[in-house]
Short mmCIF file of N, CA and C in Angstrom, two decimals:
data_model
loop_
_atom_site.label_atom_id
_atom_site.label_comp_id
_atom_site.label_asym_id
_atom_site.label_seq_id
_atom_site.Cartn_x
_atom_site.Cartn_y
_atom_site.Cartn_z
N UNK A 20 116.73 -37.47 83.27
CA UNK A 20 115.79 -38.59 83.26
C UNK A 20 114.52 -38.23 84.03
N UNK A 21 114.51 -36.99 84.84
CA UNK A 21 113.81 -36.98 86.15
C UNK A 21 112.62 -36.11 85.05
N UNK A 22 113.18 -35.18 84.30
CA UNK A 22 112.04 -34.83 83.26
C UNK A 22 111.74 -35.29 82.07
N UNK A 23 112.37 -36.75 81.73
CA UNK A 23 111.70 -37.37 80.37
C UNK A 23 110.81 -38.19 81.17
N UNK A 24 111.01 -38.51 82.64
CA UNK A 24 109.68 -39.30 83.07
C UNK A 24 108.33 -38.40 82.78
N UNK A 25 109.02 -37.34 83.77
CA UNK A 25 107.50 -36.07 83.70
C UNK A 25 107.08 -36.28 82.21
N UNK A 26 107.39 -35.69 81.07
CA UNK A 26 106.87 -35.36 80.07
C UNK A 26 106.20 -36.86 79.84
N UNK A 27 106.63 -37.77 80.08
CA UNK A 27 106.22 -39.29 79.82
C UNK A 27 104.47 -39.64 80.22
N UNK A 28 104.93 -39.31 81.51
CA UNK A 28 103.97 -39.46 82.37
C UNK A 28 102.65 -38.17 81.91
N UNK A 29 103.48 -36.94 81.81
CA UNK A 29 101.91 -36.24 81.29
C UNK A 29 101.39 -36.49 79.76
N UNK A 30 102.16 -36.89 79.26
CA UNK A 30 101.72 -37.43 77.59
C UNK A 30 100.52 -38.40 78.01
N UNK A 31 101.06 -39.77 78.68
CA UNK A 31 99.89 -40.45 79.12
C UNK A 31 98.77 -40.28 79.55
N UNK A 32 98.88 -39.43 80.63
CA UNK A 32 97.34 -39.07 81.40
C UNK A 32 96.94 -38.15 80.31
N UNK A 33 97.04 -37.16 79.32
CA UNK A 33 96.89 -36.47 78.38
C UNK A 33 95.79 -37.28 77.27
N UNK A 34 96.70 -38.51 77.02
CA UNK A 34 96.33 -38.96 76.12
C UNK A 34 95.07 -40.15 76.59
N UNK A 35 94.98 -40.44 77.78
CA UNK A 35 93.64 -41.13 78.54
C UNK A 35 92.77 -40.15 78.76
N UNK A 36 92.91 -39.08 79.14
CA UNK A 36 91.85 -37.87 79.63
C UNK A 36 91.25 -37.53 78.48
N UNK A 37 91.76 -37.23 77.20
CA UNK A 37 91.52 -37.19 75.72
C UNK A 37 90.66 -38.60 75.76
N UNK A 38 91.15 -39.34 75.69
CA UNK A 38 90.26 -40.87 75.35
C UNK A 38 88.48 -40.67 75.86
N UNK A 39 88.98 -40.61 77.58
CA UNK A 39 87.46 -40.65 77.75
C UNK A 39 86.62 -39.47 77.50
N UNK A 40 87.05 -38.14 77.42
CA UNK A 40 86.15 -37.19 76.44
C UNK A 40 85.62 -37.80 75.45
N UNK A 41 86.16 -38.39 74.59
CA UNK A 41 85.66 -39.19 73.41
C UNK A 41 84.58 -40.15 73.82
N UNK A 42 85.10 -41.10 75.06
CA UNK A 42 84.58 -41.71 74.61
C UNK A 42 83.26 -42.09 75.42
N UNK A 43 83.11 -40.75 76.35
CA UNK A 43 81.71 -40.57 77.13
C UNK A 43 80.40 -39.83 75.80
N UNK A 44 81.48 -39.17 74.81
CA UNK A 44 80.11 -38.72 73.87
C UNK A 44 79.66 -40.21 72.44
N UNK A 45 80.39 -41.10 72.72
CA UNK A 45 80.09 -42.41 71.98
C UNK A 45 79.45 -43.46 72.44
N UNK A 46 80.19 -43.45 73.92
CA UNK A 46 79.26 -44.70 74.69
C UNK A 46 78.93 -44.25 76.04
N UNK A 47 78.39 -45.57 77.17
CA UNK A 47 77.29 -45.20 77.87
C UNK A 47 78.33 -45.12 79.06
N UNK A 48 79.29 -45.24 79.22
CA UNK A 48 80.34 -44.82 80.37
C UNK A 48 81.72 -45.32 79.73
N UNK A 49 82.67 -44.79 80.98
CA UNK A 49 83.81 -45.70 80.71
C UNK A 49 85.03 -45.58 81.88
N UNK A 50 85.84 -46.62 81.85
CA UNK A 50 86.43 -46.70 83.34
C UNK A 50 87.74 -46.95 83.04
N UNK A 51 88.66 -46.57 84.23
CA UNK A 51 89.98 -47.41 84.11
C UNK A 51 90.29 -48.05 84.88
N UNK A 52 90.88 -49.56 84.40
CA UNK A 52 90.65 -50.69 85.03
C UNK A 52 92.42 -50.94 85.33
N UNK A 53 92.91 -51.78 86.62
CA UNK A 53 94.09 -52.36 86.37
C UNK A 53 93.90 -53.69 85.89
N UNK A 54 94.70 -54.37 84.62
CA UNK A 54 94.61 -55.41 84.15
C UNK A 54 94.83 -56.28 85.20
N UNK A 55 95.81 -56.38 85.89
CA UNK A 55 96.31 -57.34 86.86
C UNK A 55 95.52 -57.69 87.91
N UNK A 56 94.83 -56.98 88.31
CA UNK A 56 94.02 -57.13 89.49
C UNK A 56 92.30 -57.07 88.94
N UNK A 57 91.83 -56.40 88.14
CA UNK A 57 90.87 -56.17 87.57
C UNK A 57 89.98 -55.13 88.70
N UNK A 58 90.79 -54.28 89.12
CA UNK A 58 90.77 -53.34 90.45
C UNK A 58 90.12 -51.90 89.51
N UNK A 59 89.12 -51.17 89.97
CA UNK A 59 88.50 -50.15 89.16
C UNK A 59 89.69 -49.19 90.05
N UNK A 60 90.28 -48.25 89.12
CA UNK A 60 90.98 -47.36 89.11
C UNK A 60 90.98 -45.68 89.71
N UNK A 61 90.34 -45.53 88.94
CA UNK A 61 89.25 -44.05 88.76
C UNK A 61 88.00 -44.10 88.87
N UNK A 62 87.60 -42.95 88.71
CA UNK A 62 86.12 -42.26 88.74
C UNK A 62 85.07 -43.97 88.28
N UNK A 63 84.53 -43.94 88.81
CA UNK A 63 83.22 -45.33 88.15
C UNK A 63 81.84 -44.52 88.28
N UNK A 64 81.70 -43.38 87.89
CA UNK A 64 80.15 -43.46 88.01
C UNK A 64 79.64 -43.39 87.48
N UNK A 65 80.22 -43.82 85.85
CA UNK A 65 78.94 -43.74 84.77
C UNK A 65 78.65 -45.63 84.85
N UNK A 66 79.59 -46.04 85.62
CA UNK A 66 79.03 -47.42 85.81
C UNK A 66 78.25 -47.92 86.98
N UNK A 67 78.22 -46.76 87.92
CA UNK A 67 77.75 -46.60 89.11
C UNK A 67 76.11 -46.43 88.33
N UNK A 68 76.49 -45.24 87.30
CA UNK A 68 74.83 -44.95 86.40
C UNK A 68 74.10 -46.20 86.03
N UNK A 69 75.10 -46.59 85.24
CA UNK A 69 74.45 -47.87 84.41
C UNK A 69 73.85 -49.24 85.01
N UNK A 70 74.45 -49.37 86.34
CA UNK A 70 73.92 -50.68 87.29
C UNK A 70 72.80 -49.84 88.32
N UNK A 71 72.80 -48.61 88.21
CA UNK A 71 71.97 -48.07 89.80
C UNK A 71 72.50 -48.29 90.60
N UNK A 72 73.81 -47.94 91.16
CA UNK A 72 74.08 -48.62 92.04
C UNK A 72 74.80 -47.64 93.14
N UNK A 73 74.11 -47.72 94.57
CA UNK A 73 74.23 -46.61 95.68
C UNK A 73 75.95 -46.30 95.68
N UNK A 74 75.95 -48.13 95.78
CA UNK A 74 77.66 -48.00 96.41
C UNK A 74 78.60 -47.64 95.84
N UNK A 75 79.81 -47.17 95.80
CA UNK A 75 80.84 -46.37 95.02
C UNK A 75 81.47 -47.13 94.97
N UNK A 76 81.97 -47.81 93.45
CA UNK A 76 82.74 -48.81 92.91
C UNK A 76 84.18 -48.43 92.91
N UNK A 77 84.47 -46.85 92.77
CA UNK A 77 85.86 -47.09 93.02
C UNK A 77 87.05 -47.97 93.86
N UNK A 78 87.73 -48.39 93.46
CA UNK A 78 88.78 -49.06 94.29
C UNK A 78 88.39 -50.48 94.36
N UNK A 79 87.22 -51.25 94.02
CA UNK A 79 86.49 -52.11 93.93
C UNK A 79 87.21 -53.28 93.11
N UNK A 80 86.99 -54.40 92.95
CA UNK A 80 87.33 -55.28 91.45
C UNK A 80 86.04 -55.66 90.72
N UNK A 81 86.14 -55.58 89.74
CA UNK A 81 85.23 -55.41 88.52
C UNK A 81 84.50 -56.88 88.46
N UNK A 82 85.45 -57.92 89.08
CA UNK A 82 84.71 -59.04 89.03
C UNK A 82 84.03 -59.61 89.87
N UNK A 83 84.01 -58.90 91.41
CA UNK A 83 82.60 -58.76 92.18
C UNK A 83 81.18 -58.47 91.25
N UNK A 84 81.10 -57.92 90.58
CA UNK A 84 80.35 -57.54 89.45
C UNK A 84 79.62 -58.46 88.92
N UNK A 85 80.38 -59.47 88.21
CA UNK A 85 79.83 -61.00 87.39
C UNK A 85 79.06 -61.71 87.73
N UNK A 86 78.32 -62.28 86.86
CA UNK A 86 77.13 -63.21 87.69
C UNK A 86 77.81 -64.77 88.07
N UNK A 87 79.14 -64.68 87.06
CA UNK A 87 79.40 -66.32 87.53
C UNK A 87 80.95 -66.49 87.33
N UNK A 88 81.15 -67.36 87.28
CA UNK A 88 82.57 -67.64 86.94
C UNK A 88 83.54 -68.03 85.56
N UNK A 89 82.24 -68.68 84.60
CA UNK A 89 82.49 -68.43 83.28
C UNK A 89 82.60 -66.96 82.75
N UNK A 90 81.85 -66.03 83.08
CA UNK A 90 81.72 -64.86 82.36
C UNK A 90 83.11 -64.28 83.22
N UNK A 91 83.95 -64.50 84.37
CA UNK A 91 85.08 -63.63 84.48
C UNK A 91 86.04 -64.28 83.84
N UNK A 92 86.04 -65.54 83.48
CA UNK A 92 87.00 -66.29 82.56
C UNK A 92 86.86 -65.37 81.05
N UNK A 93 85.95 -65.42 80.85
CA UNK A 93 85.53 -65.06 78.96
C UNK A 93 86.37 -63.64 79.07
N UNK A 94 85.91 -62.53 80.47
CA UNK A 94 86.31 -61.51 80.83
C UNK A 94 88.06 -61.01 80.28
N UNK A 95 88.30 -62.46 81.45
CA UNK A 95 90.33 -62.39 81.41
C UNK A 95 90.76 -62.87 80.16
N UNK A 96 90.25 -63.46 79.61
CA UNK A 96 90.68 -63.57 78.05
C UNK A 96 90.73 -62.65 76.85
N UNK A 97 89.29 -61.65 77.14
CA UNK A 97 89.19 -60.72 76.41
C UNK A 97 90.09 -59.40 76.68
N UNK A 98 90.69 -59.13 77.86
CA UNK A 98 91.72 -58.56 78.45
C UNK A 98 92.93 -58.99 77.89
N UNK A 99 93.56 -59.95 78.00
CA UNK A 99 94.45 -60.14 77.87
C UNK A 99 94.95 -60.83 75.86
N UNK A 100 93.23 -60.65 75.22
CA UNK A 100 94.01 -61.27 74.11
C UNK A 100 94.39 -59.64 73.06
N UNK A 101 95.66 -59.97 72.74
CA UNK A 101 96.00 -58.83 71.97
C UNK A 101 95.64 -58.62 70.59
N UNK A 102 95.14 -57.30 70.12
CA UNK A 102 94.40 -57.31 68.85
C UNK A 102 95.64 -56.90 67.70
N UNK A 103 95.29 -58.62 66.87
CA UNK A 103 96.34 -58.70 65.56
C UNK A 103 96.66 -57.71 64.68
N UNK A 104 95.66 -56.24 65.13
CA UNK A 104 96.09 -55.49 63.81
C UNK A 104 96.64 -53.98 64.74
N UNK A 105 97.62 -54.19 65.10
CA UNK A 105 97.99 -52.90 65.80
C UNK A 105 98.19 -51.33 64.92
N UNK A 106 98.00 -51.49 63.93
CA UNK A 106 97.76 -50.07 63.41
C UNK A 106 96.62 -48.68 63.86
N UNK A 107 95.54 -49.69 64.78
CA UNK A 107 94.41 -48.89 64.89
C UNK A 107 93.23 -49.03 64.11
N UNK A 108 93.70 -49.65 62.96
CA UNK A 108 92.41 -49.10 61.74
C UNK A 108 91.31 -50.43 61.83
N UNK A 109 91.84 -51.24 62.90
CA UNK A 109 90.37 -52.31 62.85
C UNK A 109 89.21 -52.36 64.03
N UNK A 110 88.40 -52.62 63.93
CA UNK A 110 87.10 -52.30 64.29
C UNK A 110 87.47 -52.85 66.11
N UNK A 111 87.83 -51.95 66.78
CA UNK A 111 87.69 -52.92 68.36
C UNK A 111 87.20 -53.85 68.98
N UNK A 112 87.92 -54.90 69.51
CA UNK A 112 86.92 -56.10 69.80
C UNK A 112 85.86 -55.87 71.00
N UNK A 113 84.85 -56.40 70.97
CA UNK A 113 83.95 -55.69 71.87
C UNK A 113 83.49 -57.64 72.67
N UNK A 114 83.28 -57.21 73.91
CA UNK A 114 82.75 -58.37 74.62
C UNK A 114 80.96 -58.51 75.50
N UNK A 115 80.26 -58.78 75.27
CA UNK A 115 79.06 -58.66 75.21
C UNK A 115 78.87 -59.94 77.48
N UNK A 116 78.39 -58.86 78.01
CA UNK A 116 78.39 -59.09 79.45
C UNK A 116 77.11 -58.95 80.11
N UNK A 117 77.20 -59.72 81.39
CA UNK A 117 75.88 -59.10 81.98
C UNK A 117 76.28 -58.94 83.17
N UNK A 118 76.33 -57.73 83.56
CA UNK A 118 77.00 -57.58 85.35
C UNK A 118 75.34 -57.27 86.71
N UNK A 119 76.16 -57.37 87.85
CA UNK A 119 74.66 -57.20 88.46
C UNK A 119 74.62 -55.83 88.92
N UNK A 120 73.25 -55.34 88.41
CA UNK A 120 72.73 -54.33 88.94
C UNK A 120 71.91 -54.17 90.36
N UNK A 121 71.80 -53.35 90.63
CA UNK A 121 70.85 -52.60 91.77
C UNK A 121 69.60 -53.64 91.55
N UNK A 122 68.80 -53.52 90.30
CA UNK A 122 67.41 -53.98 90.01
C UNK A 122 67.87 -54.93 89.19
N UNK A 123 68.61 -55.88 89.01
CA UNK A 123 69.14 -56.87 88.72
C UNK A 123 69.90 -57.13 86.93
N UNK A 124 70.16 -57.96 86.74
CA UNK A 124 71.67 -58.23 85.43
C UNK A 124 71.22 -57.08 84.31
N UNK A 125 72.39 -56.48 84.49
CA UNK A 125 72.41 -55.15 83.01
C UNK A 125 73.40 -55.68 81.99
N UNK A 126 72.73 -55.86 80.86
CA UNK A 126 73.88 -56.46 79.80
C UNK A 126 74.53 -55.13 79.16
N UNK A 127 75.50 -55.38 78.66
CA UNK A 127 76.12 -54.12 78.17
C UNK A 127 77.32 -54.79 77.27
N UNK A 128 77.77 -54.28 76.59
CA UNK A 128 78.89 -54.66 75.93
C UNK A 128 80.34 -53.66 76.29
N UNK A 129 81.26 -54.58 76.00
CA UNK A 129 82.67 -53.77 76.44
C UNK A 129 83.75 -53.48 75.50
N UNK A 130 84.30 -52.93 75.61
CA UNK A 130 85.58 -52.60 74.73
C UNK A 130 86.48 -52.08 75.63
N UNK A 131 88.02 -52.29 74.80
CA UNK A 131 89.11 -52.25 75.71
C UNK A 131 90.36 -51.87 75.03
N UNK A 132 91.13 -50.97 75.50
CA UNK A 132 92.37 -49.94 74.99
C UNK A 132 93.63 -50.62 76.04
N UNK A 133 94.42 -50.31 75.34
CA UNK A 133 95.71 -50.26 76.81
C UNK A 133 95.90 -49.11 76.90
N UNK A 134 96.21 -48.49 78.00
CA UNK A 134 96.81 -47.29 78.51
C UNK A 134 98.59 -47.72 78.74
N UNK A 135 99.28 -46.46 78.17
CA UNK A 135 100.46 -46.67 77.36
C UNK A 135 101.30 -46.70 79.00
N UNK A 136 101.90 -47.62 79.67
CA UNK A 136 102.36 -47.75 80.97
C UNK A 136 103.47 -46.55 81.41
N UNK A 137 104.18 -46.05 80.59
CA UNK A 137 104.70 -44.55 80.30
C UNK A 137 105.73 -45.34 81.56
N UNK A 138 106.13 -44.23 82.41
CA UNK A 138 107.46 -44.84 83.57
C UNK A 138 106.77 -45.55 84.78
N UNK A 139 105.77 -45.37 84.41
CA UNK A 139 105.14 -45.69 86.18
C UNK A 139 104.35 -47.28 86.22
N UNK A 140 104.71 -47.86 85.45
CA UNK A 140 104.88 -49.43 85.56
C UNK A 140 103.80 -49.99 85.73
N UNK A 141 102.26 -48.94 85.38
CA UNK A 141 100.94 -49.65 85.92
C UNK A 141 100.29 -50.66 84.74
N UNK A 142 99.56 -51.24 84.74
CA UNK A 142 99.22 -52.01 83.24
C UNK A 142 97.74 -51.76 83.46
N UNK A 143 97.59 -50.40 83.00
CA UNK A 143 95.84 -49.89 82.89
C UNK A 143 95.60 -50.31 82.04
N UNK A 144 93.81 -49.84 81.90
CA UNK A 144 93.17 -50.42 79.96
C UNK A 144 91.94 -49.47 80.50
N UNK A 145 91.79 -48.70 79.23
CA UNK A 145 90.33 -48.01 79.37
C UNK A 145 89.10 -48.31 78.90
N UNK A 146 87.99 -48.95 79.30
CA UNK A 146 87.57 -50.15 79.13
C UNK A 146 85.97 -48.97 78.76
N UNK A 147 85.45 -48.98 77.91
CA UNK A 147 84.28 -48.33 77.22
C UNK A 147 82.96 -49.24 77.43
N UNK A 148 82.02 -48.56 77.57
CA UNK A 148 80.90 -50.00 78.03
C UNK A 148 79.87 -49.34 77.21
N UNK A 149 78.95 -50.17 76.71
CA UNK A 149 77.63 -49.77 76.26
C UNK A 149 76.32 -50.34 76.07
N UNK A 150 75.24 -49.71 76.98
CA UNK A 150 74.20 -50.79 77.55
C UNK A 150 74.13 -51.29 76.41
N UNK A 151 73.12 -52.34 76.25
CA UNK A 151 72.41 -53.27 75.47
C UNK A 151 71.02 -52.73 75.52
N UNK A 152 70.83 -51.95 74.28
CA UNK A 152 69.44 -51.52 74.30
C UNK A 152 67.94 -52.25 74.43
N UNK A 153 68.49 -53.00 73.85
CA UNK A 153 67.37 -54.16 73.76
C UNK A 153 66.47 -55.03 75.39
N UNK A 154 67.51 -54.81 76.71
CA UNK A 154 67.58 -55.27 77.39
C UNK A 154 66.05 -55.09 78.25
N UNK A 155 65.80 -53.33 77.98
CA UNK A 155 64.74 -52.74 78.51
C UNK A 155 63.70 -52.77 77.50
N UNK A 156 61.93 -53.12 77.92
CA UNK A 156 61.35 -53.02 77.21
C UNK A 156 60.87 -51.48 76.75
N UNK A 157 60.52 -50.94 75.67
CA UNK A 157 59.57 -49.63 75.18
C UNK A 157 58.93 -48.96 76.65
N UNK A 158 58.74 -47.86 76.22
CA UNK A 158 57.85 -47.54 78.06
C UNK A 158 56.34 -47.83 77.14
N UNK A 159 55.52 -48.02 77.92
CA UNK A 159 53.59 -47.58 77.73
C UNK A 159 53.72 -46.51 77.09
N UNK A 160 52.74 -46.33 76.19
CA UNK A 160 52.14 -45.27 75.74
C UNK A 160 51.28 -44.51 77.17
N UNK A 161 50.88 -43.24 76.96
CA UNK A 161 50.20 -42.76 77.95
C UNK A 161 48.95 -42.86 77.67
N UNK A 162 47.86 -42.96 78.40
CA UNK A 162 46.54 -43.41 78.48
C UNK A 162 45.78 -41.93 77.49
N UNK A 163 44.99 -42.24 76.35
CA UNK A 163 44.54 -41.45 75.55
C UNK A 163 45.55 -40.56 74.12
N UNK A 164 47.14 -41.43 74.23
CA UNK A 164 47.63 -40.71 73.36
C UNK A 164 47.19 -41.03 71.91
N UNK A 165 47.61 -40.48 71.51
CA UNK A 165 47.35 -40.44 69.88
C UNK A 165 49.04 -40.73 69.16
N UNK A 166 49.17 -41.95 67.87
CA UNK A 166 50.21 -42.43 67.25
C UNK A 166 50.73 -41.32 67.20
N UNK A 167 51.92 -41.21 66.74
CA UNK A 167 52.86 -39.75 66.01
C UNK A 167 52.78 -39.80 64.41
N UNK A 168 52.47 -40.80 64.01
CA UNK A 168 52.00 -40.60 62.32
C UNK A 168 50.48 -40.54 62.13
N UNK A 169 49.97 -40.72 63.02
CA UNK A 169 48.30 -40.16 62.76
C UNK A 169 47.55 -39.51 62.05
N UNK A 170 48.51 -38.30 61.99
CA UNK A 170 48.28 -37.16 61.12
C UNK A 170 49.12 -37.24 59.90
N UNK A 171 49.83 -38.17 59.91
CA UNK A 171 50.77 -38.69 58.41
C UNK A 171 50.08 -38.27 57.37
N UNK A 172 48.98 -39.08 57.22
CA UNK A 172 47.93 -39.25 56.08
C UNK A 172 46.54 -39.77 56.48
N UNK A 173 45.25 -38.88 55.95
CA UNK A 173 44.14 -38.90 56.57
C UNK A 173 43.81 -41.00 56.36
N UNK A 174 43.09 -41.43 57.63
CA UNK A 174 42.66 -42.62 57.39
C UNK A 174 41.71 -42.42 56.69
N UNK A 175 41.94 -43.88 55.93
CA UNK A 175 40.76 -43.97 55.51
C UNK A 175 39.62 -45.24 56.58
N UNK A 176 38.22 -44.52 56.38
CA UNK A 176 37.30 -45.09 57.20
C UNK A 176 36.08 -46.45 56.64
N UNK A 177 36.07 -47.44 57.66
CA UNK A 177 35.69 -48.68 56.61
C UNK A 177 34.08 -48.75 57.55
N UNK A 178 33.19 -48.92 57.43
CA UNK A 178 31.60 -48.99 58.04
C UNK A 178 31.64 -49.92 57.25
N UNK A 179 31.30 -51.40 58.44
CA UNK A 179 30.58 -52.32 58.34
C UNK A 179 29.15 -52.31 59.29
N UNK A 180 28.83 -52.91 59.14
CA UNK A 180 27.26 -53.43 59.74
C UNK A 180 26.66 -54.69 59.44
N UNK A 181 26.36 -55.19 60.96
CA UNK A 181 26.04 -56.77 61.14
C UNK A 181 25.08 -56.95 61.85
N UNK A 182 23.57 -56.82 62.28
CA UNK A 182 22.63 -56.89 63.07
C UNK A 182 22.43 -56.07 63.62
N UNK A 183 22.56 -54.83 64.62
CA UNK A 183 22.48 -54.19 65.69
C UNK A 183 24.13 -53.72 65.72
N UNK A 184 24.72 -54.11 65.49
CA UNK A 184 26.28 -53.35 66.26
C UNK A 184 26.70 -52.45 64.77
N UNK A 185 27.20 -51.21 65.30
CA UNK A 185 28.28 -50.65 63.99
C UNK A 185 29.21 -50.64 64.85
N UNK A 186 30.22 -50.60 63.67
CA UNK A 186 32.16 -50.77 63.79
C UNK A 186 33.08 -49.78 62.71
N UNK A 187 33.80 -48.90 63.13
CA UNK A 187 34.59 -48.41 62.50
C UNK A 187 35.81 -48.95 62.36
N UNK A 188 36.37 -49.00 61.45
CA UNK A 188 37.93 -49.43 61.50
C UNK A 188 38.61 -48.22 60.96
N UNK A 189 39.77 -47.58 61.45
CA UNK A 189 40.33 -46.86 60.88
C UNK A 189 42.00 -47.37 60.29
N UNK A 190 42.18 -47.01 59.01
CA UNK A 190 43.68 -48.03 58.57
C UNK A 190 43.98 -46.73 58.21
N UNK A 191 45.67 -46.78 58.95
CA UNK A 191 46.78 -45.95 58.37
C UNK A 191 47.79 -46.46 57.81
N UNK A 192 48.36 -45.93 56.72
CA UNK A 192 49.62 -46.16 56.11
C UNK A 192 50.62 -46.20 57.13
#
């Protein structure tokens, strides 16, 4: 029994260590959480990335995080509701959040796995996050740049004239 735990136990961490390879080249971090406590597990610093944030979240609970008390409710529900199609083949439910950052609320969306409890009785979940692009505006253009389709296709040039002033307009496709 003492080595069907072992093999048990390394199948699991095998098969989580596999997970987040995956799933750092898909999304914008990802963590392991204990369900029960909502206690960060492991490594946090691609969430450490994603909020700016000095302090080291490990060992932490995830719902210090929240801006309120509805959103850790919506949280524990989305944790705990089990997805009807256990084959794998349906689209993961994802939960759309705003936690606090360094420079204040980063929305991001979440997704959530169970980690298979193997002998060691923990009730993990590997919980995938991914900012909300939209959240940040475009940066400035830099002062004197020129479009990137500019050179698409030559403008064409329109000369009007009205008293004293000329005006060019230039229109691109």
């Amino acid at each position: 029994s003492s080595n069907a735990s072992k093999v048990d136990s390394t199948d699991a961490s095998s098969l989580m260590l596999g997970s987040r390879h995956v799933l750092r080249g898909l999304c914008d971090g990802d963590l392991v959480l204990d369900r029960r406590s909502c206690r960060i597990v492991d490594d946090a610093s691609c969430l450490e990335r994603l909020l700016k944030s000095k302090k080291k979240l490990c060992d932490t609970s995830l719902f210090d995080l929240f801006l309120d008390t509805e959103s850790r409710q919506r949280f524990l529900q989305f944790l705990n509701t089990e997805d009807e199609n256990s084959t794998g083949t349906a689209i993961p439910r994802g939960l759309r959040v705003s936690l606090q950052g360094t420079d204040g609320p980063v929305s991001m969306d979440l997704f959530h796995t169970r980690i298979p409890e193997g002998t060691t009785g923990n009730d993990y979940c590997l919980l995938a996050m991914k900012e909300d692009p939209e959240q940040k505006a475009p940066p400035d253009a830099a002062p004197g740049s020129i479009p990137r389709n500019a050179f698409a296709s030559a403008p064409s040039q329109t000369r009007t004239q009205s008293s004293s002033e000329t005006e060019i307009v230039n229109a691109y496709e």
